[in-house]
CSV table of C-alpha atoms and ligand atoms in Angstrom, one decimal:
chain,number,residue,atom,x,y,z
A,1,UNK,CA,-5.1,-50.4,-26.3
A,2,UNK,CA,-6.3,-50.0,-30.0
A,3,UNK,CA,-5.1,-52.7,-32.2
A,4,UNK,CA,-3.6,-50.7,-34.3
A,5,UNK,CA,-1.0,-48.9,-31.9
A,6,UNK,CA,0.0,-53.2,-30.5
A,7,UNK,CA,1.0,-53.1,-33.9
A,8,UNK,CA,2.8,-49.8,-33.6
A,9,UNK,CA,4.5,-50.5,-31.0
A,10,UNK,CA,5.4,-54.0,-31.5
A,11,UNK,CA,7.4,-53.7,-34.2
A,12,UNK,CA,8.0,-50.9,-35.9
A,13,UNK,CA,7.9,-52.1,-40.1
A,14,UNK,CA,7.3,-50.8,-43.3
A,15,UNK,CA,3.4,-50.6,-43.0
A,16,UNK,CA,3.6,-48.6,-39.9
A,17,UNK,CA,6.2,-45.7,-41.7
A,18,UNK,CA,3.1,-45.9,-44.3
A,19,UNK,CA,0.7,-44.8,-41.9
A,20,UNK,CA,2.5,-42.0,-40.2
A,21,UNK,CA,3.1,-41.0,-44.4
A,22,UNK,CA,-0.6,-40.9,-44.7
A,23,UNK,CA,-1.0,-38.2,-41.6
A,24,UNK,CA,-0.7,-35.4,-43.6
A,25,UNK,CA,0.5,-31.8,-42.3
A,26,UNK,CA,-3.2,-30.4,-41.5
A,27,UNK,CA,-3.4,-26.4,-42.4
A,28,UNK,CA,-7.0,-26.8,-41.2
A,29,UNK,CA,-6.8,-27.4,-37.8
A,30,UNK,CA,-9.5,-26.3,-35.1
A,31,UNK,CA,-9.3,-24.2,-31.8
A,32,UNK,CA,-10.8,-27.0,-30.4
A,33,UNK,CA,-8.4,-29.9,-31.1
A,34,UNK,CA,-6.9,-30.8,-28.0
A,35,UNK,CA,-3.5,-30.9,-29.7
A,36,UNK,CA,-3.8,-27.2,-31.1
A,37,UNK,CA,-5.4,-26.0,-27.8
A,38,UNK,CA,-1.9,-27.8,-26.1
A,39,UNK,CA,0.4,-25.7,-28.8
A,40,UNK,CA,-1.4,-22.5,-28.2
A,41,UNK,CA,-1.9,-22.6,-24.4
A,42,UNK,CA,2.1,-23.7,-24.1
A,43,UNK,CA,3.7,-21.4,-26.4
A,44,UNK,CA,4.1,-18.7,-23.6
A,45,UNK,CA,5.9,-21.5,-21.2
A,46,UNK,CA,7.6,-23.0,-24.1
A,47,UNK,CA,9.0,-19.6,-24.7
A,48,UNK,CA,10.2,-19.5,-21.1
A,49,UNK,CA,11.8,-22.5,-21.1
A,50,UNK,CA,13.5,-22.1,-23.9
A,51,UNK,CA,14.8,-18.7,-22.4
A,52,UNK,CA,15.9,-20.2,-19.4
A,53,UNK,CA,20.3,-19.6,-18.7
A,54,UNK,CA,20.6,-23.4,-18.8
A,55,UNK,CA,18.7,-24.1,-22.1
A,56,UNK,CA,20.2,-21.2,-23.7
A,57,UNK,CA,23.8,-22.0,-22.1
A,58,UNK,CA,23.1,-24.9,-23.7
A,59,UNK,CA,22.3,-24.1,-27.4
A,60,UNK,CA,25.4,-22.4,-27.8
A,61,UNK,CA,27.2,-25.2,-26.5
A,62,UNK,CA,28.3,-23.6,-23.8
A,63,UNK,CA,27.3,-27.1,-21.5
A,64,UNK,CA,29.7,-28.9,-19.0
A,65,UNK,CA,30.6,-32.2,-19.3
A,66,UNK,CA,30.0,-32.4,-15.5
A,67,UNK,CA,26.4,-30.7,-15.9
A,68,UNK,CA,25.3,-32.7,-19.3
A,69,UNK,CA,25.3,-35.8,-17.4
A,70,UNK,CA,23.3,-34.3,-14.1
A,71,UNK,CA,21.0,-33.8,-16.6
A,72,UNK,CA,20.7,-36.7,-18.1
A,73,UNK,CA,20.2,-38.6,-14.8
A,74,UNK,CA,17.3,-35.6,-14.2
A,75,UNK,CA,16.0,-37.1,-17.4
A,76,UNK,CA,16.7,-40.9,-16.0
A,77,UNK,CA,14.3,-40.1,-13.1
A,78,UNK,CA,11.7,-38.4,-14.9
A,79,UNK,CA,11.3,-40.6,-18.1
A,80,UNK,CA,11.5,-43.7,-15.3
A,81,UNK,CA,8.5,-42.1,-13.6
A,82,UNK,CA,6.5,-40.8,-16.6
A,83,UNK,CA,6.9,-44.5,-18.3
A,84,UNK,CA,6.2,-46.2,-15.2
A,85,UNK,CA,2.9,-44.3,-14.9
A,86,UNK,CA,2.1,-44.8,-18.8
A,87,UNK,CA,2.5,-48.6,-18.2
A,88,UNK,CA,0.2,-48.8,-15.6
A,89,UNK,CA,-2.2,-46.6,-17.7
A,90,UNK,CA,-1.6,-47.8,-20.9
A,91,UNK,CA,-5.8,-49.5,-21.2
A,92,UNK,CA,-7.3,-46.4,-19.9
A,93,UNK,CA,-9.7,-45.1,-22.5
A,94,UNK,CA,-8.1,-41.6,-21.6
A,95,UNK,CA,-4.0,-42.9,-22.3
A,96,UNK,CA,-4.3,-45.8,-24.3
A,97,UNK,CA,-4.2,-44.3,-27.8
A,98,UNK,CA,-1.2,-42.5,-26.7
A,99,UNK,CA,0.9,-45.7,-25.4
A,100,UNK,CA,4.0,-46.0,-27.9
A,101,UNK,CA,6.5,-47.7,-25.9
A,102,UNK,CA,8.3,-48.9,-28.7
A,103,UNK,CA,8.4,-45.5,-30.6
A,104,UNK,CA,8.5,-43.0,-27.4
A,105,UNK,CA,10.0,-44.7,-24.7
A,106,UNK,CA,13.7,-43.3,-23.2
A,107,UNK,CA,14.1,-45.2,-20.1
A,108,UNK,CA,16.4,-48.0,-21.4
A,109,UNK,CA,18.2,-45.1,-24.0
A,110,UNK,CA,18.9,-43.4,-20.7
A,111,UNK,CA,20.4,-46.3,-19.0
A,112,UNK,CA,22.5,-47.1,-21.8
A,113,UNK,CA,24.0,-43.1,-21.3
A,114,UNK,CA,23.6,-43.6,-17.7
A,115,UNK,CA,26.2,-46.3,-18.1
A,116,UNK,CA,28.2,-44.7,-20.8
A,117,UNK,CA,28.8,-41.4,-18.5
A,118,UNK,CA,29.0,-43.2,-14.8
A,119,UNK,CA,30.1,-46.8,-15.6
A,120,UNK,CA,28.5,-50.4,-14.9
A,121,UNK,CA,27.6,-50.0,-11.7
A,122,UNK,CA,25.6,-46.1,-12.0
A,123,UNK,CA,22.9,-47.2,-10.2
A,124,UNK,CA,25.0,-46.7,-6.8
A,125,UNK,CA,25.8,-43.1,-8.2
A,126,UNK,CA,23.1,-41.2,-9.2
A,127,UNK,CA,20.9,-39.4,-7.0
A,128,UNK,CA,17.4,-37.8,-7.4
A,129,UNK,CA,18.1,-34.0,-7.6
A,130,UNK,CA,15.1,-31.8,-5.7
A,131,UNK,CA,13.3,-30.3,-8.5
A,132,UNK,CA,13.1,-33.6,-9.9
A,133,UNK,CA,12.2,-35.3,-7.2
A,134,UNK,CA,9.1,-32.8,-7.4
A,135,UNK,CA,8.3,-33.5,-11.0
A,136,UNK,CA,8.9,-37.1,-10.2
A,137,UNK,CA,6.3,-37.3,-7.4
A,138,UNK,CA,3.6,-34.9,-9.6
A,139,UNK,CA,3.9,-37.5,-12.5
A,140,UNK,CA,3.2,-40.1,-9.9
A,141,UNK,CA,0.6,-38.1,-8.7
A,142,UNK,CA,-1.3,-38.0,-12.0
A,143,UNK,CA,-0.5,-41.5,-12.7
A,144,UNK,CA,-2.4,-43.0,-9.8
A,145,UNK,CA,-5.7,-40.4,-9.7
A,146,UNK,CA,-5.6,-38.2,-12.6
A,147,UNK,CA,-4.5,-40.6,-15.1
A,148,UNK,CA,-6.8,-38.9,-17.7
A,149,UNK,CA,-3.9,-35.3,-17.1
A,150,UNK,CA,-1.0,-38.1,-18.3
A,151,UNK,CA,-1.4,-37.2,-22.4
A,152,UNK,CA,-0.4,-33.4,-20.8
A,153,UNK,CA,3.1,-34.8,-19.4
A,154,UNK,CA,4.0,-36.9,-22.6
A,155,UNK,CA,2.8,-34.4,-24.9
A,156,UNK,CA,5.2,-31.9,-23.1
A,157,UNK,CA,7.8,-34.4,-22.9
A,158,UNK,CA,7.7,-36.3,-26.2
A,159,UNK,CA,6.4,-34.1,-28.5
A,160,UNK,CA,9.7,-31.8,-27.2
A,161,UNK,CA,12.1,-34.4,-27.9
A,162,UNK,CA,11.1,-35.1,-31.3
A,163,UNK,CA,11.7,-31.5,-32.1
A,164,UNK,CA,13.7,-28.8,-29.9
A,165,UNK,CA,15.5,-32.0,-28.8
A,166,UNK,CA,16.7,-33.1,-32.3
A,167,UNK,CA,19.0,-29.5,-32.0
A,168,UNK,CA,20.3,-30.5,-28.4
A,169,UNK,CA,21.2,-34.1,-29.8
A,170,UNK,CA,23.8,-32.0,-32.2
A,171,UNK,CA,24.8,-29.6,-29.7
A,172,UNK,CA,25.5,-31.8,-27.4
A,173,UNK,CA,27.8,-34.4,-29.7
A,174,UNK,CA,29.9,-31.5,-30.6
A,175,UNK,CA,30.0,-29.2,-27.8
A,176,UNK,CA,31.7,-32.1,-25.3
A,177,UNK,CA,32.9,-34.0,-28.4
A,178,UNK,CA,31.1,-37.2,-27.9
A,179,UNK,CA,31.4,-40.2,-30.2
A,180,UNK,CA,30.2,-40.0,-33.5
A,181,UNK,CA,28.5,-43.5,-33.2
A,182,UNK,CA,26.6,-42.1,-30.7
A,183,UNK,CA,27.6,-43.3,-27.0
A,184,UNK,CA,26.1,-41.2,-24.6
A,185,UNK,CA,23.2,-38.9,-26.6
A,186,UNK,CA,20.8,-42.1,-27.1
A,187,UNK,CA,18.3,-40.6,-25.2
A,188,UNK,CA,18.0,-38.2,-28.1
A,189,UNK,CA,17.5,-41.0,-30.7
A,190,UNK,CA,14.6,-42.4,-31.9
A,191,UNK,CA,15.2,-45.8,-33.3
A,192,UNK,CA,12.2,-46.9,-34.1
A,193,UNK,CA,10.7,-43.3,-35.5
A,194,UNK,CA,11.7,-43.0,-39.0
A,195,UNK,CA,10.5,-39.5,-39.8
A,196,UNK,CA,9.7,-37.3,-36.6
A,197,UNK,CA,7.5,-34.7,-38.6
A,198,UNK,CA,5.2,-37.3,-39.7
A,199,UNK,CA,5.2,-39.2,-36.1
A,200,UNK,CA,4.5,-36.0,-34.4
A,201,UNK,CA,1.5,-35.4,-36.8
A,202,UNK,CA,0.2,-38.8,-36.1
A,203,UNK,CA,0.5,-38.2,-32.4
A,204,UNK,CA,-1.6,-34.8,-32.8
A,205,UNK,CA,-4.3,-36.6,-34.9
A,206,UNK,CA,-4.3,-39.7,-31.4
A,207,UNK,CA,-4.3,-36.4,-29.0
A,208,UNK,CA,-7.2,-34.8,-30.9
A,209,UNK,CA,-9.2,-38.0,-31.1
A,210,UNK,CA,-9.4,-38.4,-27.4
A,211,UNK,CA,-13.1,-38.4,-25.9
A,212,UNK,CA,-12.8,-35.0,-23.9
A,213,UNK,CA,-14.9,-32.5,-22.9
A,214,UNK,CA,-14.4,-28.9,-23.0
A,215,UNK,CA,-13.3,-28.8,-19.5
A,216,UNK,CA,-11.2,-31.9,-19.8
A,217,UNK,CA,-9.3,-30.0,-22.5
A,218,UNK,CA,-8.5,-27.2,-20.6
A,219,UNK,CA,-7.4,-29.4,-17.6
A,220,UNK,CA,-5.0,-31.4,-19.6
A,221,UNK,CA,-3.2,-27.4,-21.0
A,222,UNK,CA,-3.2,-26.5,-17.3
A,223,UNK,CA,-1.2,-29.6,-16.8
A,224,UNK,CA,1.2,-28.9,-19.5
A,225,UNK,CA,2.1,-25.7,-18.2
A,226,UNK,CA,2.7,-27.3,-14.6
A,227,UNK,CA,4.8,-29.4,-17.0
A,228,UNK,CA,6.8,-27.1,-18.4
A,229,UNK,CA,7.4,-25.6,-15.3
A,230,UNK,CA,8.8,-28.8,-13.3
A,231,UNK,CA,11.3,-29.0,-16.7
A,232,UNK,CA,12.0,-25.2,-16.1
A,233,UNK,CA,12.7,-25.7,-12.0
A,234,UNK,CA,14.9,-28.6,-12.9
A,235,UNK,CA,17.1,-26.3,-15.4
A,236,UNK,CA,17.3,-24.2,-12.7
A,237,UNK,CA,18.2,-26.1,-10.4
A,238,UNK,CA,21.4,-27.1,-13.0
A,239,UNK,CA,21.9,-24.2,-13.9
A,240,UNK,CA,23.0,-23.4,-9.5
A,241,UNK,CA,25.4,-26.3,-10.4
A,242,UNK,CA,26.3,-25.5,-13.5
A,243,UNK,CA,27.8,-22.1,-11.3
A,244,UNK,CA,29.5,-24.1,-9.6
A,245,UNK,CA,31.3,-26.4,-11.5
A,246,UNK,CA,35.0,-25.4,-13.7
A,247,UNK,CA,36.6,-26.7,-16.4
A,248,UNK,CA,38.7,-29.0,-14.4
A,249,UNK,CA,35.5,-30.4,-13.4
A,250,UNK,CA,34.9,-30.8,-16.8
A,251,UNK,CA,38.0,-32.5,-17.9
A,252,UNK,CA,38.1,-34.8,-15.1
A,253,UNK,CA,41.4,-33.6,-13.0
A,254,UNK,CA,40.7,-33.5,-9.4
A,255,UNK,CA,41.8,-29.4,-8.4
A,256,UNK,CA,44.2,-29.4,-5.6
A,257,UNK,CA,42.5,-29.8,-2.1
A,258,UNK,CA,44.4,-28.5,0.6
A,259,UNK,CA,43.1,-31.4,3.1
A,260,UNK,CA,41.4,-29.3,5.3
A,261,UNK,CA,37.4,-29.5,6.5
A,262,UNK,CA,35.3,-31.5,5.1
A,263,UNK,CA,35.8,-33.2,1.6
A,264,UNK,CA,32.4,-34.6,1.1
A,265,UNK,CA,31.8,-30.6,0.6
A,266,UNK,CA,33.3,-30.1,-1.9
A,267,UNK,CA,31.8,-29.9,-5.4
A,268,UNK,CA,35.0,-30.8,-7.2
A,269,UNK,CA,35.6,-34.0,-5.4
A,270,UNK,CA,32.3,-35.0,-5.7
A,271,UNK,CA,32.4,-34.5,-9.8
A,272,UNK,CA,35.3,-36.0,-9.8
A,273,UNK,CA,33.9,-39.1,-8.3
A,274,UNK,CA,31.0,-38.8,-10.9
A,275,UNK,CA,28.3,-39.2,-8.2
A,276,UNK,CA,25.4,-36.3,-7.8
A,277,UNK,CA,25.0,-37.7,-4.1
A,278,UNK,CA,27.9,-35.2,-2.6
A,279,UNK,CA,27.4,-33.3,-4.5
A,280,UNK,CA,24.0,-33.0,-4.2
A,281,UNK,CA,23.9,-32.3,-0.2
A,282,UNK,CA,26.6,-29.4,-1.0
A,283,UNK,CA,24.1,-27.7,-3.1
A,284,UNK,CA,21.3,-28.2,-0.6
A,285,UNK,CA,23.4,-27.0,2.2
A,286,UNK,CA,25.0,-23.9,0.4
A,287,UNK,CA,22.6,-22.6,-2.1
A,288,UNK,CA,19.5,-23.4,-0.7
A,289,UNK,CA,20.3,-24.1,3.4
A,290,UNK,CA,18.4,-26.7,3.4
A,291,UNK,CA,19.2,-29.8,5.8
A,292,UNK,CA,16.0,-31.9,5.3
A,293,UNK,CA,15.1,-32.8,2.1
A,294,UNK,CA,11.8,-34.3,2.5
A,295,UNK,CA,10.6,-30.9,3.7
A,296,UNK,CA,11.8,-28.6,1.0
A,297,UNK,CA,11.2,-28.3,-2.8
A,298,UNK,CA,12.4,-25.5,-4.8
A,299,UNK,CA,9.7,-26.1,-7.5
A,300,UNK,CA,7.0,-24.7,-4.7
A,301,UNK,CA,9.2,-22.0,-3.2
A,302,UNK,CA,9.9,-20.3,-5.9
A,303,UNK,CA,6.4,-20.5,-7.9
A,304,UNK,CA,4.0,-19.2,-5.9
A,305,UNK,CA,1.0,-19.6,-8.2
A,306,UNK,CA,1.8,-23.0,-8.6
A,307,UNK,CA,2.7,-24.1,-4.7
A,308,UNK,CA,-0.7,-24.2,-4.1
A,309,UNK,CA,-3.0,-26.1,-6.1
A,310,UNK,CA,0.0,-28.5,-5.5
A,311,UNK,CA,0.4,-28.4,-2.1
A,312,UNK,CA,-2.7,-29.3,-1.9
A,313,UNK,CA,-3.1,-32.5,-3.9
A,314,UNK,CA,0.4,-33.8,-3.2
A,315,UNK,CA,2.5,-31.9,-0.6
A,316,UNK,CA,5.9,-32.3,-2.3
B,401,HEM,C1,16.5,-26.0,-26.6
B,401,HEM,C2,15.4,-25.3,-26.6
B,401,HEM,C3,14.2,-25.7,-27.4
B,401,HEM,C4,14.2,-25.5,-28.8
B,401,HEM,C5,15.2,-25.0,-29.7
B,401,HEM,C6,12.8,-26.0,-29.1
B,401,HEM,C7,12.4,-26.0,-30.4
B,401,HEM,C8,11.1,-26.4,-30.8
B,401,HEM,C9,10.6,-26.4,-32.1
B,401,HEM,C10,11.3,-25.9,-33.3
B,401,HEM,C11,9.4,-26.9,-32.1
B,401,HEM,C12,8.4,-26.9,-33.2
B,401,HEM,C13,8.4,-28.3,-33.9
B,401,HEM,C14,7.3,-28.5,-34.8
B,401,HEM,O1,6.4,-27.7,-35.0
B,401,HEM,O2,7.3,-29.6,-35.4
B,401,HEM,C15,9.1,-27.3,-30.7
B,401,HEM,C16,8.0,-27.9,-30.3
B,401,HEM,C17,7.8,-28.3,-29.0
B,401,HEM,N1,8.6,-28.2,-27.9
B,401,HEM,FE1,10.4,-27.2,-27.9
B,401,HEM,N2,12.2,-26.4,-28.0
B,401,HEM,C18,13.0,-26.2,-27.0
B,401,HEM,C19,12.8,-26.5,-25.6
B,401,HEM,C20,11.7,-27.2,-25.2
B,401,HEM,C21,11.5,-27.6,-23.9
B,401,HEM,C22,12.4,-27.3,-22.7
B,401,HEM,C23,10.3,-28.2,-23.8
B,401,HEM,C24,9.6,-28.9,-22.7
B,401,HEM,C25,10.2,-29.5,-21.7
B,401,HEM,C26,9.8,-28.2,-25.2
B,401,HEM,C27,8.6,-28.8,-25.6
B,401,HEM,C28,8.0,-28.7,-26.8
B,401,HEM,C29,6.8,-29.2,-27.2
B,401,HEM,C30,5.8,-29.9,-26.3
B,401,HEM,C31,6.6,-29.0,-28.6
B,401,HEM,C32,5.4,-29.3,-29.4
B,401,HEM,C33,4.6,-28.1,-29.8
B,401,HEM,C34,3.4,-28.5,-30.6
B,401,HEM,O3,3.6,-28.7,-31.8
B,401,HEM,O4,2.3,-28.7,-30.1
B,401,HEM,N3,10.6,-27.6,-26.0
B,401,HEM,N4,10.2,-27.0,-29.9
């Protein structure tokens, strides 16, 4: 790891904010930079994504209680993975001027909403959904023999959060009228970042400093956009629940159950308990008929130019 970014990341003063000051906005940027060939060759999926039900559900604030916390243990998962992965990467020529885990890093902001929305003991009641279980395994995937595709999952990830994610943060707060100090939305703060703008043009300038080829570069976009499109299967995939879930789900009264079959099927009961594990195995038994889990991922089914380059390299 560069000296520089050990200071970066362990401790976050005065002379740091300087530096990202000193990255100026850059009007003259190249085709060629990695980070403008990442903008250009994602706007199409960022488009998508930001078109999908769930993220536009979301924008207007139309977002369950119920469903906001799913996707914040999606999030829990993912960022566990993706940090997990940049950890064990952080000295490789090809990640290390990328490793910020002071700035970036959301895994212990998502255990603190983890714990705000499910209590002390959340661990026991949070399940790995599909989708993400297939984003999960890809980040792991890249981790441990394509470390040098990593900068395309944090770029997607990070890079996201410090902007689109900034209007979520607000959306969010009001929409299920969480506290105003901030309980449950810390994965959407950024302690240790003082201006975004200038952190996400300091980023760029580390992205497009990278030794890469020509044909590096373009691997690392086509990664992105497999990026995006894990983030996309996983809004799906909320957005089933999200059809599935009421308002009393929402506010937390159990409806009235008339006692008969099976209770572990039913959605309400298992919101009400706050665990995704029921209600987890109700949406893979009645949306998608699908008894074994190991065998099945929605991200491959329903993409078929991505199922097999995938497939191939890490059957989901
Ligand atoms: C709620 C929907 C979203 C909104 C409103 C939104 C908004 C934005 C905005 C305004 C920017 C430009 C920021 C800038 O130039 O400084 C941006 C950039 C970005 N967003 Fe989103 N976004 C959304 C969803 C997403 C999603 C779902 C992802 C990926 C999971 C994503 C990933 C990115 C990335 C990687 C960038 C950086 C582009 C670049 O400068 O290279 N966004 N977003």
């Amino acid at each position: 790891m560069p000296s520089d970014v050990t200071e970066a990341s362990e401790g976050v003063d005065e002379a740091e904010n300087v530096r990202y000051e000193e990255t100026e906005e850059d009007d003259n940027v190249s085709p060629t930079d990695l980070s403008e060939m990442l903008k250009e060759g994602t706007k199409e999926s960022h488009d998508r994504a930001e078109n999908t039900q769930f993220v536009k559900d979301f924008l207007k604030g139309r977002i369950k209680k119920e469903l906001f916390k799913l996707a914040t243990v999606a999030l829990y998962y993912t960022y566990s993975a993706l940090e997990e992965e940049m950890d064990c990467n952080k000295d490789h020529p090809a990640f290390a001027p990328l490793y910020f885990p002071l700035e970036l890093h959301r895994k212990e902001a998502l255990a603190k909403d983890m714990e705000y929305f499910y209590g002390e003991n959340w661990k026991e009641k949070i399940q790995c959904s599909e989708a993400t279980r297939c984003y999960v395994d890809r980040i792991h995937y890249i981790g441990q023999y394509e470390p040098e595709l990593l900068v395309a999952h944090a770029y997607t990830r990070y890079m996201g959060d410090l902007s689109g994610g900034q209007i979520l943060k607000k959306v969010a707060q009001r929409a299920l009228k969480l506290p105003s100090t901030g309980e449950g939305i810390q994965f959407y703060v950024f302690d240790n970042i003082s201006n975004a703008q200038q952190f996400k043009q300091f980023y760029r300038a580390r992205i497009n400093a990278l030794d890469l080829d020509k044909k590096a570069k373009e691997r690392i976009v086509e990664e992105a956009n497999k990026a995006f499109e894990f983030n996309m299967q996983v809004f799906d995939e909320l957005d089933k629940i999200g059809a599935l879930l009421t308002e009393e789900a929402q506010d937390g009264g159990l409806p009235v159950h008339d006692g008969k079959g099976d209770l572990r099927k039913c959605p309400y009961y298992a919101t009400k308990l706050g665990s995704f594990f029921f209600y987890y195995k109700y949406i893979n038994l009645h949306l998608w008929g699908n008894t074994a889990n190991s065998a099945f991922c929605p991200s491959l089914q329903a993409r078929g130019t991505l199922a097999a380059p995938i497939t191939l390299a890490w059957p989901c």
